[in-house]
Every structure is written in structure tokens, then in C-alpha cells.
Amino acid sequence: MNKAFEEIKKFNDERDWHQFHTPENVAKSISIEANELLECFQWSNDYDINCVKEELADVINYCIVMCQELNLDMKQIVLDK
């Protein structure tokens, strides 16, 4: 998982997106992306797995960014919960 975290950080650093990644903005983005994930299931149980994968990846990416911005260990906070 550390390699994924490093790649996301590098991607964001190259674009200077850190300036936009306040906890409030990232929390909003997580919520927005989670709702987009929900849209994959909106009208039926017959869902497009590619849609689910793409939206789930967005949610996970923003969760990783949130942990990076708040200097939290994602694994540890899940275990603590």
C-alpha cells in the first residue's frame, strides 16, 4: 500500500494540488465521489463493475489524500476503530 500512497503523493505534488487539499475540501470530495459510486446502483441491481471500480478508486484516493494531509496512518486508524 505504501507504493500506492507514494504514487498518489507524487501525482498531487507534480500538479501542486496540495494547496487545494484542505481537510474540508477533501472531505467534500470524498462525499461527492461516494455519491457518484452510489449512482452506479441508482436504478437497478444490475450494475456496471467498471463504473463501480472507477468511482471506488476515486473514493479511496481521496481517503488516502485525507490521511496524508492529516498525517494519519490509514491502517492504524482502521484498526483503532
Short mmCIF file of N, CA, C and O in Angstrom, two decimals:
data_model
loop_
_atom_site.label_atom_id
_atom_site.label_comp_id
_atom_site.label_asym_id
_atom_site.label_seq_id
_atom_site.Cartn_x
_atom_site.Cartn_y
_atom_site.Cartn_z
N MET A 1 0.82 -1.19 0.00
CA MET A 1 0.00 0.00 0.00
C MET A 1 0.86 1.26 0.00
O MET A 1 0.46 2.27 -0.53
N ASN A 2 2.05 1.20 0.56
CA ASN A 2 2.92 2.37 0.61
C ASN A 2 3.25 2.90 -0.78
O ASN A 2 3.33 4.09 -0.99
N LYS A 3 3.45 1.99 -1.75
CA LYS A 3 3.76 2.41 -3.11
C LYS A 3 2.59 3.20 -3.69
O LYS A 3 2.80 4.23 -4.34
N ALA A 4 1.37 2.77 -3.44
CA ALA A 4 0.19 3.50 -3.92
C ALA A 4 0.15 4.88 -3.29
O ALA A 4 -0.13 5.88 -3.97
N PHE A 5 0.42 4.97 -2.00
CA PHE A 5 0.43 6.26 -1.31
C PHE A 5 1.48 7.19 -1.94
O PHE A 5 1.21 8.36 -2.16
N GLU A 6 2.65 6.64 -2.22
CA GLU A 6 3.73 7.43 -2.81
C GLU A 6 3.35 7.92 -4.19
O GLU A 6 3.63 9.08 -4.54
N GLU A 7 2.72 7.07 -4.98
CA GLU A 7 2.31 7.46 -6.33
C GLU A 7 1.26 8.57 -6.30
O GLU A 7 1.31 9.50 -7.09
N ILE A 8 0.32 8.46 -5.39
CA ILE A 8 -0.71 9.50 -5.26
C ILE A 8 -0.09 10.81 -4.82
O ILE A 8 -0.39 11.87 -5.37
N LYS A 9 0.82 10.75 -3.86
CA LYS A 9 1.50 11.96 -3.39
C LYS A 9 2.30 12.59 -4.52
O LYS A 9 2.24 13.81 -4.74
N LYS A 10 3.02 11.80 -5.28
CA LYS A 10 3.82 12.29 -6.40
C LYS A 10 2.91 12.96 -7.44
O LYS A 10 3.21 14.05 -7.93
N PHE A 11 1.82 12.32 -7.79
CA PHE A 11 0.85 12.85 -8.75
C PHE A 11 0.35 14.21 -8.30
O PHE A 11 0.32 15.17 -9.08
N ASN A 12 -0.03 14.32 -7.03
CA ASN A 12 -0.54 15.58 -6.50
C ASN A 12 0.55 16.64 -6.39
O ASN A 12 0.29 17.82 -6.67
N ASP A 13 1.75 16.23 -5.99
CA ASP A 13 2.87 17.17 -5.89
C ASP A 13 3.22 17.77 -7.25
O ASP A 13 3.47 18.97 -7.36
N GLU A 14 3.23 16.93 -8.29
CA GLU A 14 3.56 17.40 -9.64
C GLU A 14 2.58 18.45 -10.14
O GLU A 14 2.93 19.29 -10.97
N ARG A 15 1.38 18.43 -9.63
CA ARG A 15 0.34 19.36 -10.07
C ARG A 15 0.10 20.49 -9.06
O ARG A 15 -0.76 21.32 -9.26
N ASP A 16 0.86 20.47 -7.97
CA ASP A 16 0.72 21.47 -6.91
C ASP A 16 -0.71 21.52 -6.37
O ASP A 16 -1.26 22.59 -6.12
N TRP A 17 -1.31 20.36 -6.20
CA TRP A 17 -2.70 20.28 -5.72
C TRP A 17 -2.79 20.34 -4.21
O TRP A 17 -3.89 20.48 -3.67
N HIS A 18 -1.66 20.26 -3.54
CA HIS A 18 -1.68 20.30 -2.08
C HIS A 18 -2.42 21.54 -1.57
O HIS A 18 -3.13 21.48 -0.57
N GLN A 19 -2.28 22.64 -2.28
CA GLN A 19 -2.92 23.90 -1.86
C GLN A 19 -4.44 23.78 -1.77
O GLN A 19 -5.08 24.52 -1.04
N PHE A 20 -5.02 22.85 -2.50
CA PHE A 20 -6.47 22.67 -2.51
C PHE A 20 -6.94 21.58 -1.55
O PHE A 20 -8.13 21.40 -1.34
N HIS A 21 -5.99 20.83 -1.00
CA HIS A 21 -6.33 19.65 -0.20
C HIS A 21 -6.46 19.97 1.28
O HIS A 21 -5.87 19.29 2.13
N THR A 22 -7.28 20.96 1.59
CA THR A 22 -7.61 21.20 2.99
C THR A 22 -8.50 20.06 3.46
O THR A 22 -9.19 19.42 2.65
N PRO A 23 -8.49 19.75 4.75
CA PRO A 23 -9.37 18.68 5.23
C PRO A 23 -10.83 18.88 4.80
O PRO A 23 -11.49 17.92 4.39
N GLU A 24 -11.32 20.11 4.85
CA GLU A 24 -12.70 20.37 4.45
C GLU A 24 -12.92 20.05 2.97
O GLU A 24 -13.91 19.39 2.61
N ASN A 25 -12.02 20.50 2.10
CA ASN A 25 -12.17 20.23 0.67
C ASN A 25 -12.09 18.74 0.36
O ASN A 25 -12.84 18.22 -0.47
N VAL A 26 -11.17 18.06 1.01
CA VAL A 26 -11.02 16.62 0.76
C VAL A 26 -12.24 15.86 1.28
O VAL A 26 -12.74 14.95 0.62
N ALA A 27 -12.77 16.25 2.43
CA ALA A 27 -13.99 15.62 2.94
C ALA A 27 -15.14 15.81 1.97
O ALA A 27 -15.92 14.88 1.72
N LYS A 28 -15.26 17.00 1.41
CA LYS A 28 -16.29 17.24 0.40
C LYS A 28 -16.09 16.34 -0.80
O LYS A 28 -17.06 15.77 -1.34
N SER A 29 -14.85 16.20 -1.23
CA SER A 29 -14.55 15.36 -2.40
C SER A 29 -14.88 13.91 -2.13
O SER A 29 -15.38 13.20 -3.02
N ILE A 30 -14.59 13.43 -0.93
CA ILE A 30 -14.93 12.05 -0.56
C ILE A 30 -16.44 11.86 -0.67
O ILE A 30 -16.91 10.87 -1.24
N SER A 31 -17.18 12.79 -0.14
CA SER A 31 -18.64 12.70 -0.18
C SER A 31 -19.17 12.73 -1.61
O SER A 31 -20.04 11.93 -1.99
N ILE A 32 -18.64 13.63 -2.41
CA ILE A 32 -19.06 13.73 -3.82
C ILE A 32 -18.78 12.42 -4.56
O ILE A 32 -19.64 11.90 -5.27
N GLU A 33 -17.58 11.90 -4.39
CA GLU A 33 -17.22 10.66 -5.08
C GLU A 33 -18.02 9.47 -4.56
O GLU A 33 -18.39 8.58 -5.33
N ALA A 34 -18.32 9.45 -3.26
CA ALA A 34 -19.15 8.37 -2.71
C ALA A 34 -20.54 8.41 -3.32
O ALA A 34 -21.15 7.36 -3.59
N ASN A 35 -21.05 9.60 -3.55
CA ASN A 35 -22.36 9.72 -4.21
C ASN A 35 -22.30 9.28 -5.66
O ASN A 35 -23.26 8.70 -6.17
N GLU A 36 -21.19 9.55 -6.33
CA GLU A 36 -21.02 9.06 -7.70
C GLU A 36 -20.96 7.53 -7.71
O GLU A 36 -21.50 6.89 -8.61
N LEU A 37 -20.35 6.94 -6.69
CA LEU A 37 -20.35 5.48 -6.55
C LEU A 37 -21.78 4.97 -6.39
O LEU A 37 -22.18 3.98 -7.02
N LEU A 38 -22.56 5.65 -5.59
CA LEU A 38 -23.95 5.27 -5.37
C LEU A 38 -24.76 5.32 -6.67
O LEU A 38 -25.66 4.50 -6.89
N GLU A 39 -24.43 6.26 -7.55
CA GLU A 39 -25.12 6.36 -8.83
C GLU A 39 -25.00 5.08 -9.65
O GLU A 39 -25.90 4.77 -10.43
N CYS A 40 -23.91 4.35 -9.47
CA CYS A 40 -23.73 3.08 -10.21
C CYS A 40 -24.85 2.09 -9.89
O CYS A 40 -25.11 1.18 -10.68
N PHE A 41 -25.50 2.26 -8.76
CA PHE A 41 -26.54 1.34 -8.30
C PHE A 41 -27.92 1.99 -8.28
O PHE A 41 -28.88 1.42 -7.77
N GLN A 42 -28.04 3.19 -8.84
CA GLN A 42 -29.23 4.01 -8.62
C GLN A 42 -30.54 3.36 -9.04
O GLN A 42 -31.51 3.40 -8.30
N TRP A 43 -30.63 2.78 -10.20
CA TRP A 43 -31.92 2.34 -10.71
C TRP A 43 -32.07 0.84 -10.82
O TRP A 43 -33.15 0.36 -11.18
N SER A 44 -31.02 0.10 -10.50
CA SER A 44 -31.18 -1.35 -10.58
C SER A 44 -30.03 -2.05 -9.87
O SER A 44 -29.01 -1.44 -9.55
N ASN A 45 -30.21 -3.31 -9.65
CA ASN A 45 -29.15 -4.13 -9.05
C ASN A 45 -28.17 -4.60 -10.11
O ASN A 45 -27.16 -5.21 -9.79
N ASP A 46 -28.49 -4.35 -11.37
CA ASP A 46 -27.62 -4.71 -12.49
C ASP A 46 -26.65 -3.56 -12.73
O ASP A 46 -26.96 -2.59 -13.39
N TYR A 47 -25.47 -3.62 -12.14
CA TYR A 47 -24.53 -2.52 -12.18
C TYR A 47 -23.36 -2.82 -13.10
O TYR A 47 -23.05 -3.97 -13.40
N ASP A 48 -22.70 -1.78 -13.52
CA ASP A 48 -21.51 -1.86 -14.36
C ASP A 48 -20.30 -1.91 -13.44
O ASP A 48 -19.98 -0.92 -12.77
N ILE A 49 -19.62 -3.03 -13.40
CA ILE A 49 -18.49 -3.20 -12.49
C ILE A 49 -17.38 -2.19 -12.79
O ILE A 49 -16.67 -1.74 -11.87
N ASN A 50 -17.22 -1.79 -14.03
CA ASN A 50 -16.19 -0.79 -14.35
C ASN A 50 -16.54 0.57 -13.76
O ASN A 50 -15.65 1.27 -13.28
N CYS A 51 -17.81 0.91 -13.76
CA CYS A 51 -18.26 2.15 -13.12
C CYS A 51 -17.95 2.08 -11.63
O CYS A 51 -17.42 3.04 -11.05
N VAL A 52 -18.26 0.97 -11.01
CA VAL A 52 -18.02 0.78 -9.58
C VAL A 52 -16.53 0.92 -9.28
O VAL A 52 -16.14 1.63 -8.34
N LYS A 53 -15.70 0.25 -10.07
CA LYS A 53 -14.25 0.31 -9.84
C LYS A 53 -13.72 1.73 -9.96
O LYS A 53 -12.92 2.17 -9.12
N GLU A 54 -14.16 2.47 -10.96
CA GLU A 54 -13.68 3.84 -11.16
C GLU A 54 -14.09 4.75 -10.01
O GLU A 54 -13.27 5.52 -9.50
N GLU A 55 -15.34 4.67 -9.61
CA GLU A 55 -15.81 5.55 -8.54
C GLU A 55 -15.23 5.14 -7.19
O GLU A 55 -14.89 6.00 -6.37
N LEU A 56 -15.10 3.85 -6.95
CA LEU A 56 -14.50 3.37 -5.71
C LEU A 56 -13.04 3.82 -5.63
O LEU A 56 -12.56 4.23 -4.57
N ALA A 57 -12.34 3.78 -6.75
CA ALA A 57 -10.95 4.25 -6.78
C ALA A 57 -10.87 5.73 -6.40
O ALA A 57 -9.96 6.13 -5.66
N ASP A 58 -11.83 6.52 -6.89
CA ASP A 58 -11.84 7.94 -6.53
C ASP A 58 -12.04 8.14 -5.03
O ASP A 58 -11.36 8.96 -4.41
N VAL A 59 -12.96 7.39 -4.45
CA VAL A 59 -13.20 7.48 -3.01
C VAL A 59 -11.93 7.11 -2.24
O VAL A 59 -11.51 7.82 -1.32
N ILE A 60 -11.33 6.00 -2.62
CA ILE A 60 -10.12 5.53 -1.93
C ILE A 60 -8.99 6.54 -2.07
O ILE A 60 -8.28 6.84 -1.10
N ASN A 61 -8.81 7.08 -3.29
CA ASN A 61 -7.76 8.07 -3.49
C ASN A 61 -7.93 9.27 -2.58
O ASN A 61 -6.96 9.75 -1.97
N TYR A 62 -9.14 9.78 -2.48
CA TYR A 62 -9.36 10.93 -1.60
C TYR A 62 -9.18 10.56 -0.13
O TYR A 62 -8.72 11.39 0.67
N CYS A 63 -9.51 9.34 0.25
CA CYS A 63 -9.26 8.91 1.64
C CYS A 63 -7.75 8.87 1.92
O CYS A 63 -7.32 9.28 3.00
N ILE A 64 -6.99 8.42 0.95
CA ILE A 64 -5.53 8.41 1.10
C ILE A 64 -5.01 9.84 1.23
O ILE A 64 -4.18 10.14 2.09
N VAL A 65 -5.52 10.74 0.38
CA VAL A 65 -5.10 12.15 0.45
C VAL A 65 -5.43 12.73 1.82
O VAL A 65 -4.62 13.46 2.41
N MET A 66 -6.61 12.42 2.33
CA MET A 66 -7.01 12.93 3.65
C MET A 66 -6.01 12.45 4.71
O MET A 66 -5.56 13.24 5.55
N CYS A 67 -5.67 11.19 4.67
CA CYS A 67 -4.70 10.67 5.63
C CYS A 67 -3.35 11.35 5.48
O CYS A 67 -2.71 11.69 6.48
N GLN A 68 -2.93 11.59 4.25
CA GLN A 68 -1.66 12.27 4.03
C GLN A 68 -1.70 13.70 4.57
O GLN A 68 -0.76 14.15 5.23
N GLU A 69 -2.78 14.39 4.30
CA GLU A 69 -2.89 15.79 4.74
C GLU A 69 -2.93 15.91 6.26
O GLU A 69 -2.43 16.88 6.82
N LEU A 70 -3.54 14.94 6.93
CA LEU A 70 -3.66 14.98 8.39
C LEU A 70 -2.57 14.16 9.10
O LEU A 70 -2.60 14.02 10.31
N ASN A 71 -1.63 13.62 8.30
CA ASN A 71 -0.54 12.81 8.83
C ASN A 71 -1.07 11.65 9.67
O ASN A 71 -0.63 11.44 10.81
N LEU A 72 -2.04 10.93 9.11
CA LEU A 72 -2.64 9.78 9.77
C LEU A 72 -2.21 8.50 9.09
O LEU A 72 -2.04 8.47 7.87
N ASP A 73 -2.06 7.46 9.86
CA ASP A 73 -1.76 6.13 9.33
C ASP A 73 -3.09 5.44 9.05
O ASP A 73 -3.83 5.09 9.99
N MET A 74 -3.41 5.25 7.78
CA MET A 74 -4.71 4.70 7.39
C MET A 74 -4.96 3.34 8.03
O MET A 74 -6.04 3.10 8.58
N LYS A 75 -3.99 2.49 7.98
CA LYS A 75 -4.14 1.15 8.56
C LYS A 75 -4.42 1.25 10.06
O LYS A 75 -5.33 0.59 10.59
N GLN A 76 -3.68 2.10 10.74
CA GLN A 76 -3.83 2.21 12.19
C GLN A 76 -5.19 2.79 12.58
O GLN A 76 -5.82 2.32 13.55
N ILE A 77 -5.67 3.79 11.86
CA ILE A 77 -6.96 4.36 12.25
C ILE A 77 -8.11 3.37 12.01
O ILE A 77 -9.07 3.35 12.75
N VAL A 78 -7.94 2.51 10.99
CA VAL A 78 -8.96 1.46 10.77
C VAL A 78 -8.89 0.44 11.90
O VAL A 78 -9.93 0.06 12.45
N LEU A 79 -7.69 0.04 12.27
CA LEU A 79 -7.56 -0.93 13.37
C LEU A 79 -8.04 -0.34 14.69
O LEU A 79 -8.66 -1.04 15.49
N ASP A 80 -7.76 0.93 14.91
CA ASP A 80 -8.21 1.59 16.14
C ASP A 80 -9.74 1.66 16.22
O ASP A 80 -10.31 1.60 17.30
N LYS A 81 -10.38 1.82 15.11
CA LYS A 81 -11.84 1.92 15.07
C LYS A 81 -12.47 0.59 15.49
O LYS A 81 -13.44 0.51 16.15
#
